Structures are given as structure tokens and as C-alpha cells.
Tab-separated table of C-alpha atoms and ligand atoms in Angstrom:
chain	number	residue	atom	x	y	z
Y	1	MET	CA	7.741	10.699	20.569
Y	2	SER	CA	8.069	7.850	23.068
Y	3	ALA	CA	7.395	4.440	21.624
Y	4	ASP	CA	5.917	3.274	24.936
Y	5	MET	CA	2.860	5.395	24.556
Y	6	ILE	CA	0.810	2.663	22.891
Y	7	ASP	CA	-1.106	0.410	25.257
Y	8	ILE	CA	-0.241	-2.790	23.398
Y	9	LYS	CA	-2.289	-5.029	25.637
Y	10	ALA	CA	-5.404	-2.967	24.979
Y	11	VAL	CA	-4.602	-2.781	21.259
Y	12	ARG	CA	-4.176	-6.540	20.979
Y	13	SER	CA	-7.490	-7.159	22.684
Y	14	ASP	CA	-9.129	-5.160	19.853
Y	15	PHE	CA	-7.961	-7.768	17.305
Y	16	PRO	CA	-9.641	-11.141	17.958
Y	17	ALA	CA	-7.648	-12.921	15.228
Y	18	LEU	CA	-4.411	-12.356	17.155
Y	19	ASN	CA	-5.734	-14.320	20.059
Y	20	GLN	CA	-5.670	-17.803	18.539
Y	21	LYS	CA	-3.415	-20.807	18.336
Y	22	VAL	CA	-2.145	-22.437	15.159
Y	23	TYR	CA	-0.675	-25.949	15.364
Y	24	GLY	CA	-1.214	-25.584	19.119
Y	25	LYS	CA	1.107	-22.540	19.302
Y	26	ASP	CA	0.222	-18.907	19.975
Y	27	LEU	CA	-0.101	-17.184	16.624
Y	28	ILE	CA	2.616	-14.661	15.843
Y	29	TYR	CA	1.445	-12.785	12.802
Y	30	LEU	CA	4.301	-11.129	10.916
Y	31	ASP	CA	2.760	-10.934	7.453
Y	32	ASN	CA	1.164	-7.533	7.806
Y	33	ALA	CA	2.499	-6.170	4.519
Y	34	ALA	CA	0.303	-8.779	2.817
Y	35	THR	CA	-2.723	-7.872	4.905
Y	36	THR	CA	-3.415	-6.693	8.434
Y	37	HIS	CA	-5.869	-8.126	10.922
Y	38	LYS	CA	-8.987	-6.139	11.696
Y	39	PRO	CA	-10.073	-4.447	14.908
Y	40	LEU	CA	-13.553	-5.204	16.247
Y	41	SER	CA	-14.729	-1.675	15.447
Y	42	VAL	CA	-14.173	-2.329	11.719
Y	43	MET	CA	-16.047	-5.628	11.830
Y	44	ASP	CA	-18.842	-4.084	13.910
Y	45	ARG	CA	-19.240	-1.364	11.311
Y	46	LEU	CA	-19.887	-3.916	8.558
Y	47	VAL	CA	-22.437	-5.762	10.694
Y	48	ASP	CA	-24.062	-2.471	11.625
Y	49	PHE	CA	-24.352	-1.356	7.986
Y	50	TYR	CA	-25.868	-4.630	6.816
Y	51	SER	CA	-28.165	-4.721	9.863
Y	52	THR	CA	-29.553	-1.199	9.406
Y	53	ILE	CA	-29.088	1.134	6.440
Y	54	ASN	CA	-28.038	-1.525	3.910
Y	55	SER	CA	-29.000	-0.012	0.569
Y	56	ASN	CA	-27.495	1.169	-2.685
Y	57	VAL	CA	-26.030	4.682	-2.811
Y	58	HIS	CA	-26.791	7.675	-5.054
Y	59	ARG	CA	-29.722	5.854	-6.634
Y	60	GLY	CA	-32.816	5.494	-4.460
Y	61	SER	CA	-34.870	8.272	-2.930
Y	62	HIS	CA	-35.980	6.156	0.016
Y	63	TYR	CA	-34.799	6.561	3.587
Y	64	LEU	CA	-32.237	3.767	3.670
Y	65	SER	CA	-30.629	4.811	0.407
Y	66	THR	CA	-30.387	8.419	1.563
Y	67	GLU	CA	-28.774	7.359	4.844
Y	68	ALA	CA	-26.380	4.963	3.060
Y	69	SER	CA	-25.399	7.726	0.605
Y	70	ILE	CA	-24.722	10.150	3.456
Y	71	ALA	CA	-22.608	7.529	5.252
Y	72	TYR	CA	-20.692	6.667	2.068
Y	73	GLU	CA	-19.877	10.316	1.372
Y	74	GLY	CA	-18.945	10.694	5.042
Y	75	ALA	CA	-16.419	7.898	4.566
Y	76	ARG	CA	-15.015	9.719	1.536
Y	77	GLU	CA	-14.585	12.847	3.654
Y	78	SER	CA	-12.777	10.802	6.334
Y	79	VAL	CA	-10.359	9.468	3.705
Y	80	ARG	CA	-9.819	13.006	2.438
Y	81	LYS	CA	-8.819	14.170	5.921
Y	82	PHE	CA	-6.698	11.056	6.512
Y	83	ILE	CA	-4.421	11.862	3.566
Y	84	ASN	CA	-5.076	15.627	3.633
Y	85	ALA	CA	-6.445	15.883	0.095
Y	86	ALA	CA	-7.809	19.296	-0.835
Y	87	ARG	CA	-11.277	18.087	-1.835
Y	88	PRO	CA	-13.499	15.011	-1.349
Y	89	ASP	CA	-14.022	14.675	-5.101
Y	90	GLU	CA	-10.317	13.879	-5.400
Y	91	ILE	CA	-10.981	10.609	-3.532
Y	92	ILE	CA	-12.104	7.685	-5.707
Y	93	PHE	CA	-13.147	4.450	-4.037
Y	94	THR	CA	-11.691	1.388	-5.766
Y	95	GLY	CA	-11.171	-2.268	-4.931
Y	96	GLY	CA	-7.592	-1.655	-3.721
Y	97	THR	CA	-4.178	-0.432	-4.794
Y	98	THR	CA	-4.076	-2.726	-7.820
Y	99	GLU	CA	-7.357	-1.434	-9.145
Y	100	SER	CA	-6.362	2.158	-8.374
Y	101	ILE	CA	-3.186	1.842	-10.437
Y	102	ASN	CA	-5.015	0.073	-13.257
Y	103	LEU	CA	-7.577	2.885	-13.259
Y	104	ALA	CA	-4.822	5.493	-13.483
Y	105	ALA	CA	-2.922	3.584	-16.170
Y	106	SER	CA	-6.050	3.153	-18.252
Y	107	SER	CA	-7.638	6.597	-17.883
Y	108	PHE	CA	-4.486	8.700	-17.676
Y	109	GLY	CA	-2.916	6.588	-20.393
Y	110	ARG	CA	-5.877	7.001	-22.716
Y	111	ALA	CA	-5.814	10.774	-22.268
Y	112	PHE	CA	-2.095	11.554	-22.205
Y	113	VAL	CA	0.160	8.751	-23.459
Y	114	LYS	CA	0.963	8.225	-27.124
Y	115	GLU	CA	3.482	6.483	-29.329
Y	116	GLY	CA	7.095	7.282	-28.491
Y	117	ASP	CA	6.254	8.566	-24.982
Y	118	ARG	CA	7.971	7.333	-21.848
Y	119	ILE	CA	6.740	6.200	-18.426
Y	120	LEU	CA	9.199	5.862	-15.553
Y	121	THR	CA	8.928	3.333	-12.773
Y	122	THR	CA	11.523	1.850	-10.388
Y	123	LEU	CA	13.300	-1.427	-9.806
Y	124	MET	CA	11.741	-1.867	-6.370
Y	125	GLU	CA	8.095	-1.925	-7.493
Y	126	HIS	CA	5.428	-4.468	-6.688
Y	127	HIS	CA	4.057	-6.101	-9.851
Y	128	SER	CA	0.940	-3.946	-9.412
Y	129	ASN	CA	2.981	-0.883	-10.242
Y	130	ILE	CA	4.804	-2.464	-13.179
Y	131	VAL	CA	2.390	-4.543	-15.209
Y	132	PRO	CA	-0.378	-1.924	-15.748
Y	133	TRP	CA	2.255	0.509	-17.098
Y	134	GLN	CA	3.904	-2.188	-19.181
Y	135	ARG	CA	0.548	-3.042	-20.766
Y	136	LEU	CA	-0.215	0.623	-21.385
Y	137	CYS	CA	3.176	1.136	-23.028
Y	138	GLY	CA	2.655	-2.006	-25.134
Y	139	GLU	CA	-0.732	-0.759	-26.338
Y	140	LYS	CA	0.460	2.750	-27.078
Y	141	GLY	CA	3.923	2.045	-28.460
Y	142	ALA	CA	5.418	3.931	-25.507
Y	143	GLU	CA	8.470	2.808	-23.491
Y	144	LEU	CA	8.726	1.838	-19.838
Y	145	LYS	CA	12.029	2.847	-18.243
Y	146	VAL	CA	13.262	1.733	-14.850
Y	147	ILE	CA	14.932	3.902	-12.213
Y	148	PRO	CA	17.734	1.774	-10.714
Y	149	ILE	CA	18.631	1.291	-7.044
Y	150	ASP	CA	21.890	0.948	-5.159
Y	151	ASP	CA	22.745	-2.163	-3.155
Y	152	GLY	CA	21.315	-0.631	-0.011
Y	153	GLY	CA	17.944	-0.374	-1.712
Y	154	ASN	CA	17.855	3.388	-2.341
Y	155	LEU	CA	16.676	4.898	-5.609
Y	156	LYS	CA	19.457	6.425	-7.687
Y	157	ILE	CA	18.120	9.937	-7.974
Y	158	ASP	CA	20.816	11.118	-10.397
Y	159	GLU	CA	19.957	8.316	-12.796
Y	160	PHE	CA	16.285	9.173	-12.416
Y	161	LYS	CA	17.067	12.707	-13.595
Y	162	GLU	CA	18.930	11.311	-16.603
Y	163	LEU	CA	15.931	9.177	-17.612
Y	164	ILE	CA	13.672	12.227	-17.888
Y	165	THR	CA	13.052	13.352	-21.461
Y	166	LYS	CA	10.594	15.724	-23.097
Y	167	LYS	CA	8.474	12.660	-23.863
Y	168	THR	CA	8.238	11.446	-20.259
Y	169	LYS	CA	4.573	11.438	-19.260
Y	170	LEU	CA	4.504	10.019	-15.732
Y	171	VAL	CA	6.690	8.735	-12.893
Y	172	ALA	CA	5.075	5.834	-10.995
Y	173	PHE	CA	6.888	4.712	-7.840
Y	174	THR	CA	6.306	3.242	-4.424
Y	175	TYR	CA	6.338	5.256	-1.217
Y	176	VAL	CA	7.530	2.309	0.907
Y	177	SER	CA	9.109	-0.774	-0.685
Y	178	SER	CA	7.214	-3.929	0.241
Y	179	VAL	CA	10.492	-5.888	0.049
Y	180	LEU	CA	13.224	-3.569	1.305
Y	181	GLY	CA	11.240	-1.309	3.597
Y	182	THR	CA	12.861	1.719	1.936
Y	183	VAL	CA	10.866	4.914	2.377
Y	184	ASN	CA	11.377	6.805	-0.858
Y	185	PRO	CA	11.840	10.599	-0.937
Y	186	VAL	CA	8.440	11.354	-2.452
Y	187	ARG	CA	8.689	15.116	-2.115
Y	188	GLU	CA	12.061	15.228	-3.844
Y	189	ILE	CA	10.919	12.956	-6.676
Y	190	SER	CA	7.728	15.000	-7.113
Y	191	ARG	CA	9.743	18.230	-7.185
Y	192	ILE	CA	12.144	16.934	-9.837
Y	193	ALA	CA	9.286	15.536	-11.933
Y	194	HIS	CA	7.244	18.720	-11.642
Y	195	GLU	CA	10.216	20.869	-12.661
Y	196	ASN	CA	9.905	18.929	-15.915
Y	197	ASP	CA	6.072	19.198	-16.010
Y	198	ILE	CA	5.676	15.479	-15.317
Y	199	PRO	CA	3.018	14.205	-12.890
Y	200	VAL	CA	3.787	11.463	-10.342
Y	201	LEU	CA	1.792	8.492	-9.115
Y	202	VAL	CA	2.684	7.138	-5.689
Y	203	ASP	CA	1.946	3.516	-4.844
Y	204	GLY	CA	1.068	4.039	-1.200
Y	205	ALA	CA	0.098	0.441	-0.404
Y	206	GLN	CA	2.700	0.206	2.386
Y	207	ALA	CA	2.532	3.764	3.673
Y	208	PRO	CA	-0.524	5.117	5.556
Y	209	GLN	CA	-0.559	2.253	8.079
Y	210	HIS	CA	3.006	3.171	9.088
Y	211	LEU	CA	3.448	6.922	8.611
Y	212	PRO	CA	1.408	10.092	8.365
Y	213	VAL	CA	0.479	10.768	4.730
Y	214	ASP	CA	-0.192	14.271	3.477
Y	215	VAL	CA	-0.715	14.218	-0.278
Y	216	ARG	CA	-0.563	17.997	-0.515
Y	217	ASN	CA	2.714	18.151	1.315
Y	218	LEU	CA	4.092	15.265	-0.784
Y	219	ASP	CA	2.719	17.128	-3.810
Y	220	CYS	CA	1.959	13.886	-5.624
Y	221	ASP	CA	-0.583	13.878	-8.441
Y	222	PHE	CA	-1.962	10.414	-7.690
Y	223	PHE	CA	-1.790	8.256	-4.561
Y	224	ALA	CA	-3.091	4.678	-4.342
Y	225	PHE	CA	-3.669	2.546	-1.253
Y	226	SER	CA	-5.615	-0.500	-0.034
Y	227	GLY	CA	-8.055	-0.680	2.861
Y	228	HIS	CA	-7.040	-4.179	3.897
Y	229	LYS	CA	-3.463	-3.090	4.629
Y	230	VAL	CA	-4.661	-0.285	6.937
Y	231	TYR	CA	-6.801	-2.550	9.160
Y	232	ALA	CA	-9.986	-2.324	7.043
Y	233	GLY	CA	-11.589	-5.117	5.004
Y	234	THR	CA	-10.572	-6.494	1.633
Y	235	GLY	CA	-12.010	-5.202	-1.635
Y	236	ILE	CA	-11.895	-1.495	-0.769
Y	237	GLY	CA	-9.169	0.960	-1.698
Y	238	VAL	CA	-8.536	4.500	-2.791
Y	239	LEU	CA	-7.135	6.412	-5.703
Y	240	TYR	CA	-6.418	10.037	-4.857
Y	241	GLY	CA	-5.914	12.262	-7.881
Y	242	LYS	CA	-5.499	16.007	-8.224
Y	243	LYS	CA	-8.755	17.330	-9.594
Y	244	ARG	CA	-7.221	18.888	-12.684
Y	245	TRP	CA	-5.939	15.465	-13.759
Y	246	LEU	CA	-9.145	13.631	-12.901
Y	247	ASP	CA	-11.195	16.201	-14.829
Y	248	ALA	CA	-9.039	15.648	-17.897
Y	249	MET	CA	-9.305	11.847	-17.717
Y	250	GLU	CA	-11.894	9.561	-19.267
Y	251	PRO	CA	-13.870	7.088	-17.111
Y	252	TYR	CA	-12.244	3.728	-16.410
Y	253	GLN	CA	-15.204	1.360	-16.366
Y	254	SER	CA	-18.631	2.412	-17.548
Y	255	GLY	CA	-22.188	1.558	-16.572
Y	256	GLY	CA	-24.609	2.624	-13.857
Y	257	GLY	CA	-23.837	5.338	-11.333
Y	258	MET	CA	-21.294	7.211	-13.468
Y	259	ILE	CA	-23.559	8.822	-16.081
Y	260	THR	CA	-25.825	11.859	-16.206
Y	261	SER	CA	-27.666	10.787	-19.352
Y	262	VAL	CA	-27.615	7.799	-21.727
Y	263	SER	CA	-29.080	7.331	-25.184
Y	264	PHE	CA	-28.098	4.876	-27.892
Y	265	GLU	CA	-26.351	7.738	-29.674
Y	266	SER	CA	-24.294	9.155	-26.809
Y	267	THR	CA	-23.698	9.264	-23.062
Y	268	SER	CA	-22.682	12.048	-20.738
Y	269	TYR	CA	-20.761	11.375	-17.568
Y	270	GLU	CA	-20.888	12.474	-13.958
Y	271	GLU	CA	-18.119	14.637	-12.572
Y	272	THR	CA	-15.304	13.032	-10.603
Y	273	PRO	CA	-15.362	10.973	-8.371
Y	274	LEU	CA	-18.598	9.282	-9.530
Y	275	LYS	CA	-17.367	9.204	-13.110
Y	276	PHE	CA	-14.746	6.698	-11.933
Y	277	GLU	CA	-17.084	4.629	-9.734
Y	278	ALA	CA	-19.178	2.652	-12.220
Y	279	GLY	CA	-21.536	0.043	-10.806
Y	280	THR	CA	-22.185	-0.750	-7.177
Y	281	GLY	CA	-19.041	-0.300	-5.138
Y	282	ASN	CA	-18.033	-1.785	-1.811
Y	283	ILE	CA	-20.284	0.457	0.280
Y	284	ALA	CA	-19.853	-1.454	3.528
Y	285	GLY	CA	-16.121	-1.640	2.818
Y	286	ALA	CA	-15.905	2.161	2.544
Y	287	LEU	CA	-17.586	2.501	5.942
Y	288	GLY	CA	-15.212	-0.120	7.347
Y	289	LEU	CA	-12.307	1.901	5.971
Y	290	GLU	CA	-13.663	4.951	7.762
Y	291	SER	CA	-13.753	2.954	11.007
Y	292	ALA	CA	-10.171	1.777	10.448
Y	293	ILE	CA	-9.099	5.399	9.961
Y	294	GLU	CA	-10.908	6.354	13.172
Y	295	TYR	CA	-9.077	3.522	14.924
Y	296	LEU	CA	-5.688	4.726	13.664
Y	297	ASN	CA	-6.508	8.325	14.555
Y	298	LYS	CA	-7.574	7.342	18.054
Y	299	ILE	CA	-4.144	5.850	18.725
Y	300	GLY	CA	-2.339	8.474	16.643
Y	301	ILE	CA	-0.376	7.687	13.497
Y	302	GLU	CA	2.745	9.467	14.845
Y	303	LYS	CA	2.709	7.210	17.883
Y	304	ILE	CA	2.244	4.177	15.666
Y	305	ALA	CA	5.168	5.287	13.491
Y	306	ALA	CA	7.404	5.735	16.554
Y	307	TYR	CA	6.369	2.395	18.025
Y	308	GLU	CA	6.928	0.489	14.783
Y	309	LYS	CA	10.264	2.237	14.229
Y	310	SER	CA	11.582	0.998	17.559
Y	311	LEU	CA	10.197	-2.486	16.850
Y	312	THR	CA	11.814	-2.594	13.405
Y	313	GLU	CA	15.159	-1.369	14.780
Y	314	TYR	CA	15.013	-4.019	17.491
Y	315	ALA	CA	14.219	-6.744	14.941
Y	316	LEU	CA	16.993	-5.573	12.613
Y	317	LYS	CA	19.533	-5.661	15.442
Y	318	LYS	CA	18.474	-9.152	16.531
Y	319	LEU	CA	18.332	-10.510	12.982
Y	320	GLN	CA	21.788	-9.154	12.177
Y	321	GLU	CA	23.147	-11.344	14.984
Y	322	VAL	CA	21.881	-14.534	13.290
Y	323	GLU	CA	24.755	-16.431	11.658
Y	324	GLY	CA	24.624	-16.563	7.864
Y	325	ILE	CA	21.792	-14.050	7.466
Y	326	ARG	CA	21.584	-11.644	4.545
Y	327	ILE	CA	19.149	-8.774	4.927
Y	328	TYR	CA	18.078	-7.013	1.725
Y	329	GLY	CA	18.069	-3.240	1.915
Y	330	SER	CA	19.797	-1.002	4.421
Y	331	SER	CA	18.181	2.341	3.762
Y	332	LYS	CA	18.329	4.849	6.626
Y	333	GLU	CA	14.746	5.769	5.858
Y	334	ARG	CA	12.840	2.541	6.279
Y	335	CYS	CA	9.761	1.143	7.907
Y	336	GLY	CA	7.642	-1.881	8.518
Y	337	VAL	CA	9.335	-4.574	6.470
Y	338	ILE	CA	12.481	-6.738	6.672
Y	339	SER	CA	13.390	-9.299	3.986
Y	340	PHE	CA	16.222	-11.786	4.411
Y	341	ASN	CA	17.709	-15.158	3.529
Y	342	LEU	CA	19.784	-17.616	5.540
Y	343	LYS	CA	22.893	-19.058	3.958
Y	344	GLY	CA	22.274	-22.589	2.700
Y	345	VAL	CA	18.550	-22.501	3.529
Y	346	HIS	CA	15.739	-22.181	1.023
Y	347	HIS	CA	13.372	-19.355	1.963
Y	348	HIS	CA	10.398	-21.632	1.573
Y	349	ASP	CA	11.829	-24.216	3.998
Y	350	LEU	CA	12.519	-21.545	6.582
Y	351	GLY	CA	8.980	-20.197	6.173
Y	352	THR	CA	7.562	-23.695	6.627
Y	353	VAL	CA	9.507	-24.336	9.840
Y	354	LEU	CA	8.431	-20.961	11.229
Y	355	ASP	CA	4.832	-21.664	10.249
Y	356	LYS	CA	4.838	-24.875	12.276
Y	357	LEU	CA	6.001	-22.791	15.248
Y	358	GLY	CA	2.952	-20.558	14.804
Y	359	ILE	CA	4.912	-17.733	13.173
Y	360	ALA	CA	3.354	-16.389	9.971
Y	361	VAL	CA	5.861	-14.827	7.566
Y	362	ARG	CA	5.821	-14.336	3.815
Y	363	THR	CA	8.184	-16.232	1.518
Y	364	GLY	CA	8.869	-16.178	-2.217
Y	365	LYS	CA	9.302	-13.465	-4.797
Y	366	LEU	CA	6.961	-11.117	-2.918
Y	367	CYS	CA	5.361	-9.939	-6.191
Y	368	ALA	CA	8.632	-8.203	-7.033
Y	369	GLU	CA	10.311	-10.502	-9.525
Y	370	PRO	CA	12.567	-7.885	-11.172
Y	371	LEU	CA	13.962	-6.959	-7.745
Y	372	MET	CA	14.645	-10.622	-6.952
Y	373	GLU	CA	16.463	-10.902	-10.244
Y	374	TYR	CA	18.573	-7.855	-9.366
Y	375	TYR	CA	19.685	-9.530	-6.128
Y	376	GLY	CA	20.132	-12.843	-7.985
Y	377	ILE	CA	17.782	-14.784	-5.692
Y	378	SER	CA	14.688	-16.913	-6.163
Y	379	GLY	CA	12.927	-15.336	-3.193
Y	380	THR	CA	13.222	-14.197	0.406
Y	381	VAL	CA	11.602	-14.506	3.790
Y	382	ARG	CA	9.812	-11.334	4.801
Y	383	VAL	CA	8.643	-10.226	8.220
Y	384	SER	CA	6.396	-7.191	8.319
Y	385	PHE	CA	5.070	-5.396	11.368
Y	386	ALA	CA	1.842	-3.808	12.463
Y	387	LEU	CA	0.968	-1.694	15.461
Y	388	TYR	CA	0.008	-4.798	17.463
Y	389	ASN	CA	3.339	-6.660	17.181
Y	390	THR	CA	5.751	-6.807	20.121
Y	391	LYS	CA	9.440	-7.228	20.913
Y	392	LYS	CA	8.551	-10.484	22.615
Y	393	GLU	CA	7.204	-11.746	19.291
Y	394	VAL	CA	10.474	-10.703	17.659
Y	395	ASP	CA	12.367	-12.710	20.294
Y	396	THR	CA	10.240	-15.776	19.508
Y	397	LEU	CA	10.869	-15.223	15.798
Y	398	ILE	CA	14.629	-15.181	16.409
Y	399	GLU	CA	14.403	-18.389	18.482
Y	400	GLY	CA	12.427	-19.943	15.619
Y	401	ILE	CA	14.999	-18.887	13.039
Y	402	GLU	CA	17.813	-20.323	15.193
Y	403	LYS	CA	15.942	-23.626	15.502
Y	404	ALA	CA	15.305	-23.700	11.772
Y	405	ARG	CA	18.918	-22.843	11.036
Y	406	HIS	CA	20.197	-25.779	13.049
Y	407	VAL	CA	17.755	-28.221	11.493
Y	408	LEU	CA	17.943	-26.999	7.894
Y	409	GLN	CA	21.636	-26.147	7.657
Y	410	ALA	CA	22.502	-29.519	9.174
Y	411	GLY	CA	20.244	-31.245	6.650
D	501	LIG	N1	1.901	-2.168	-4.101
D	501	LIG	C1	2.597	-2.571	-3.037
D	501	LIG	C2	3.865	-1.839	-2.663
D	501	LIG	C3	2.152	-3.650	-2.274
D	501	LIG	O1	2.856	-4.042	-1.208
D	501	LIG	C4	0.954	-4.308	-2.667
D	501	LIG	C5	0.492	-5.493	-1.935
D	501	LIG	O2	1.233	-6.161	-1.238
D	501	LIG	C6	0.260	-3.832	-3.770
D	501	LIG	C7	0.759	-2.765	-4.471
D	501	LIG	C8	-1.023	-4.460	-4.206
D	501	LIG	O3	-2.018	-4.245	-3.247
D	501	LIG	P1	-3.454	-4.930	-3.390
D	501	LIG	O4	-3.208	-6.389	-3.563
D	501	LIG	O5	-4.131	-4.586	-2.098
D	501	LIG	O6	-4.113	-4.325	-4.567
């Protein structure tokens, strides 16, 4: 697939936030792993919802509520197709990846994890895919074990196999590392886990904006992602779960919208997905997510993947030429993200100099403290790409880094 097939000029004109100056400089936004900017169609969808069918869903019998409920379920169906789930009731709307993983840890944990059991995660996880499992293990008297990585930032699959015991209840791991850019072999990990009757949860926060996701092909049992990282708004996300697991799990939160009957003696619950969607959700956000998916589909996720691959390769090549740079992670399968440090320069200082040049990057521990500890560093600079970034922006980034290097290394 040719990477030139995206009309970048047209794409960039869809994102008003890209077209602004900061400190008098053209904004170069390279913090897309934290959150992406939004196309007009997503923003228009929110305005349209609040201007017309704004209403609660699955509650009222009036016109607006019926229309809002139809639209909301339509958005669920669009998410189903986007990740190729088998059924719409396998799609739970949440507030984002963090809430999705907390839901899974709480409800799966309550149903299936007991004292002496084991949960596996990996060294390259975001805190969102560590802390909920750590808390669950603490509450249950279970143990959290960590799959190690090699220096290139690849999971050690042989050591993963050795960590599996009869008491292992779940493997929770990221699809794409938000620090190293490593794309993990989800199918292989799922296969190994399933051979041992262990389900897998995939933290997909950094995946569907960069590569096609097919949960049936990956054969994962759970898949979590955030709307705001796939060009939709904040406060909306998804937990996909295979129906047989969701049916066997207890609700996460409880209240309105998730019950069939309540008395002071007992309560019966809706079927999935409503059983996991207590209270009023982010209805407009779900519609915005649908519009973001439509936007991605219009361009084509394969084309986006090819475009971003060539951009990332270009950036890697240019960065490697910078004197004194150390790039973390060298996996062959990577996308979207490059983290690095400059010899003798604090990551925060470099980030500050770049910021003043209008270049937005992320600095610090990147919500991955155990990984920072592994590399023996207090943090990194991270650049992360979206479909609207360009090679010209990479060139300006490199110029900025060179400027910063001269100023900061001299000082
Ligand atoms: N997992 C990964 C790999 C991430 O990169 C992030 C956010 O950066 C999260 C989880 C948490 O996502 P959110 O803050 O949208 O819940």
C-alpha cells in the first residue's frame, strides 16, 4: 500500500486545532499517544446531538428518547464492525481504557479470581493495566507476575510460558506499547494462553488508531480502548468482551439502566451490555466515537497504517543521526511512538525547549514507571504520530532537537 495515498492537506484542514500558533510558532503536535485532535465531523456530531435528539437512552418512551436510543445502539453497532466483534452486546461503552480495565478487573476478578491465583501482566504496561490488577490481587490474596522484555523492547515469550501455572487466571497485556512502540504478538499470546485455558485482556489504547483491529482474528477475550485516542472526544471508551465471559461476570457499578427489577430484598439485572452500563453514559460521546470511526473508515485504516509506518521510519532514521541520542525500543514490529533521551540533557528541559518552538511532545515517566526503572531512567521524551503529521514536521522536530542540544549540552 502506497503511503502517498492520503491527501494530507485535506486531512489537516479537517482538524481546526492543528491550524494554530503557540508562542507565535506554527503548532507541531506530536503528543498523539496522549490524545489526538478531533476532526470537524466529530465535533459537529456532538453539536448536532445536543441541538436535536438530546435525551436519555433506554428510559423514555417519547420521540427524542427513542431516536437517541436508536442512535446510541447504532454507535454500538459501528464499534462492533470497527473491531469485528461477533455481536453488539459484546461492546460495552465506558469512560475510556482505564475504566474498561477497571471494569474487567473488578467484575472478572469478583467472579474468577481467588486466593493463591495468579494474574500475568508485562513490564511494558501503562499504569492503567498494572494498578487495577495489583489492587485485585491485593484484595484476593492472588499474585501479580510480570512478563519480562528484552533490551529491544520485545516480550520474552519463553519466560511468559514459564510463568503460566494451573492457577493463572488471566493475561493482561498491551497491544502497542505507549513507550516503546512495540506491537505485541497478540495472536500468539492468545494462542499460548488459550492452550492453558487462560483468557487474555488486551489493552488496545494505542492500537485501533494505527492498525486494523479484528478481535476475532486476534482471539482475545477482552479488548479495551479509548475514544479520545482515535479522534473522538474524551470520556468515552469501549470494553469488548466475549459474551460467555460477560455473561458469567457480575455488574461493575450498579444503579439505573442496568436492572430489570428492584425491590428492597433483591435486584435482577439486565443482560450484557446494559448490565455493565449503570447510570447515564456519555451518549453524545458514543455518537462522536461513531463519527470518528466513520472518519477513519473513509480514509482507510490500512492506508493510515502505511502512511504512519513510513513517517515513523523516517523519524527513526533522522533521530538516530542526532548525536548522543538513545532511543528506547527497537522492535521490528512497531508503530506510532518513539521515546528517547539525549546524553547530558534532562528530558524535561528538552521538552520545554521544544515547547517554546511550538512542538508538543510528552516528557516524564509516561505512566510506565516500572519500565523506566528497568531502563534506569527518570523519564524520556516521547514523540507520537497521528494520520495528520508530516515529514516536514519531523524535520522541524529534528532542527528543534539540534538547537536544544547545543543550548542544553553547552549549559
Ligand atoms: N493504556 C495505554 C497503553 C495507554 O497509552 C493509555 C493512555 O495513554 C491508557 C492505557 C489509559 O488510557 P485512558 O487515559 O484513555 O483511560
